[in-house]
Amino acid sequence: MTELLERAITAIKTLPTDAQDAIAARLLSEIEDEREWNIRFMATTDSQWDNLANRVRTSIANKKTRPLDEIFTVKEPNEIECN
């Protein structure tokens, strides 16, 4: 176990039980999600990656894409809300 993970667990132990369970559930969900993504990526063939890349190139050439700035707006530091 890494030092950072040990520090996180030590900090989590100081929290109320319900908060500990919430963090544990999120962490386990994240681990499972990562495992599933790894399985899917490992199962993807070179031919499938090539097909996907060709589809992307075609979409770009046909101007069927949008700039990321239209999808993800960038906020200035003074616009970010901290709760």
mmCIF file of C-alpha atoms in Angstrom:
data_model
loop_
_atom_site.group_PDB
_atom_site.id
_atom_site.type_symbol
_atom_site.label_atom_id
_atom_site.label_comp_id
_atom_site.label_asym_id
_atom_site.label_seq_id
_atom_site.Cartn_x
_atom_site.Cartn_y
_atom_site.Cartn_z
ATOM 1 C CA MET A 1 0.000 0.000 0.000
ATOM 2 C CA THR A 2 1.320 3.440 -0.836
ATOM 3 C CA GLU A 3 1.986 6.114 1.751
ATOM 4 C CA LEU A 4 -0.670 8.339 0.186
ATOM 5 C CA LEU A 5 -3.315 5.623 0.421
ATOM 6 C CA GLU A 6 -2.336 4.922 4.024
ATOM 7 C CA ARG A 7 -2.729 8.637 4.822
ATOM 8 C CA ALA A 8 -6.143 8.682 3.159
ATOM 9 C CA ILE A 9 -7.317 5.649 5.114
ATOM 10 C CA THR A 10 -6.047 7.171 8.360
ATOM 11 C CA ALA A 11 -8.032 10.340 7.605
ATOM 12 C CA ILE A 12 -11.129 8.347 6.639
ATOM 13 C CA LYS A 13 -11.009 6.478 9.960
ATOM 14 C CA THR A 14 -11.631 9.787 11.745
ATOM 15 C CA LEU A 15 -14.929 10.340 9.922
ATOM 16 C CA PRO A 16 -18.379 9.189 11.041
ATOM 17 C CA THR A 17 -19.361 5.672 9.988
ATOM 18 C CA ASP A 18 -21.832 6.818 7.328
ATOM 19 C CA ALA A 19 -19.177 9.033 5.714
ATOM 20 C CA GLN A 20 -16.688 6.145 5.803
ATOM 21 C CA ASP A 21 -19.218 3.883 4.098
ATOM 22 C CA ALA A 22 -19.973 6.515 1.447
ATOM 23 C CA ILE A 23 -16.285 6.929 0.620
ATOM 24 C CA ALA A 24 -15.757 3.157 0.595
ATOM 25 C CA ALA A 25 -18.706 2.674 -1.766
ATOM 26 C CA ARG A 26 -17.355 5.335 -4.161
ATOM 27 C CA LEU A 27 -13.874 3.844 -4.053
ATOM 28 C CA LEU A 28 -15.101 0.303 -4.703
ATOM 29 C CA SER A 29 -17.289 1.564 -7.538
ATOM 30 C CA GLU A 30 -14.305 3.372 -9.068
ATOM 31 C CA ILE A 31 -12.162 0.228 -8.816
ATOM 32 C CA GLU A 32 -14.866 -1.861 -10.502
ATOM 33 C CA ASP A 33 -15.342 0.754 -13.227
ATOM 34 C CA GLU A 34 -11.584 0.801 -13.895
ATOM 35 C CA ARG A 35 -11.536 -3.010 -14.079
ATOM 36 C CA GLU A 36 -14.392 -3.032 -16.603
ATOM 37 C CA TRP A 37 -12.721 -0.353 -18.770
ATOM 38 C CA ASN A 38 -9.467 -2.338 -18.759
ATOM 39 C CA ILE A 39 -11.300 -5.457 -19.898
ATOM 40 C CA ARG A 40 -12.998 -3.551 -22.726
ATOM 41 C CA PHE A 41 -9.795 -1.864 -23.892
ATOM 42 C CA MET A 42 -7.861 -5.131 -23.832
ATOM 43 C CA ALA A 43 -10.605 -6.787 -25.905
ATOM 44 C CA THR A 44 -10.524 -4.070 -28.574
ATOM 45 C CA THR A 45 -8.691 -5.203 -31.697
ATOM 46 C CA ASP A 46 -6.358 -3.097 -33.825
ATOM 47 C CA SER A 47 -8.959 -3.308 -36.578
ATOM 48 C CA GLN A 48 -11.613 -1.833 -34.278
ATOM 49 C CA TRP A 49 -9.277 1.021 -33.259
ATOM 50 C CA ASP A 50 -8.471 1.676 -36.937
ATOM 51 C CA ASN A 51 -12.186 1.715 -37.790
ATOM 52 C CA LEU A 52 -12.887 4.168 -34.982
ATOM 53 C CA ALA A 53 -10.020 6.433 -36.062
ATOM 54 C CA ASN A 54 -11.296 6.407 -39.647
ATOM 55 C CA ARG A 55 -14.803 7.327 -38.493
ATOM 56 C CA VAL A 56 -13.411 10.229 -36.478
ATOM 57 C CA ARG A 57 -11.352 11.457 -39.430
ATOM 58 C CA THR A 58 -14.439 11.279 -41.656
ATOM 59 C CA SER A 59 -16.525 13.210 -39.119
ATOM 60 C CA ILE A 60 -13.854 15.895 -38.894
ATOM 61 C CA ALA A 61 -13.516 16.116 -42.684
ATOM 62 C CA ASN A 62 -17.302 16.443 -43.046
ATOM 63 C CA LYS A 63 -17.385 19.117 -40.319
ATOM 64 C CA LYS A 64 -19.660 16.985 -38.150
ATOM 65 C CA THR A 65 -17.736 17.773 -34.981
ATOM 66 C CA ARG A 66 -17.902 20.576 -32.438
ATOM 67 C CA PRO A 67 -15.033 22.288 -30.669
ATOM 68 C CA LEU A 68 -14.606 21.120 -27.089
ATOM 69 C CA ASP A 69 -14.942 24.743 -25.968
ATOM 70 C CA GLU A 70 -18.600 24.564 -27.058
ATOM 71 C CA ILE A 71 -19.180 21.481 -24.943
ATOM 72 C CA PHE A 72 -16.982 22.175 -21.927
ATOM 73 C CA THR A 73 -17.001 25.805 -20.959
ATOM 74 C CA VAL A 74 -13.891 26.934 -19.143
ATOM 75 C CA LYS A 75 -14.536 28.961 -16.014
ATOM 76 C CA GLU A 76 -12.192 31.564 -14.661
ATOM 77 C CA PRO A 77 -10.868 30.813 -11.145
ATOM 78 C CA ASN A 78 -13.071 33.562 -9.666
ATOM 79 C CA GLU A 79 -16.174 31.918 -11.223
ATOM 80 C CA ILE A 80 -15.666 28.539 -9.561
ATOM 81 C CA GLU A 81 -17.923 27.862 -6.595
ATOM 82 C CA CYS A 82 -16.409 26.045 -3.643
ATOM 83 C CA ASN A 83 -18.875 24.328 -1.346
#
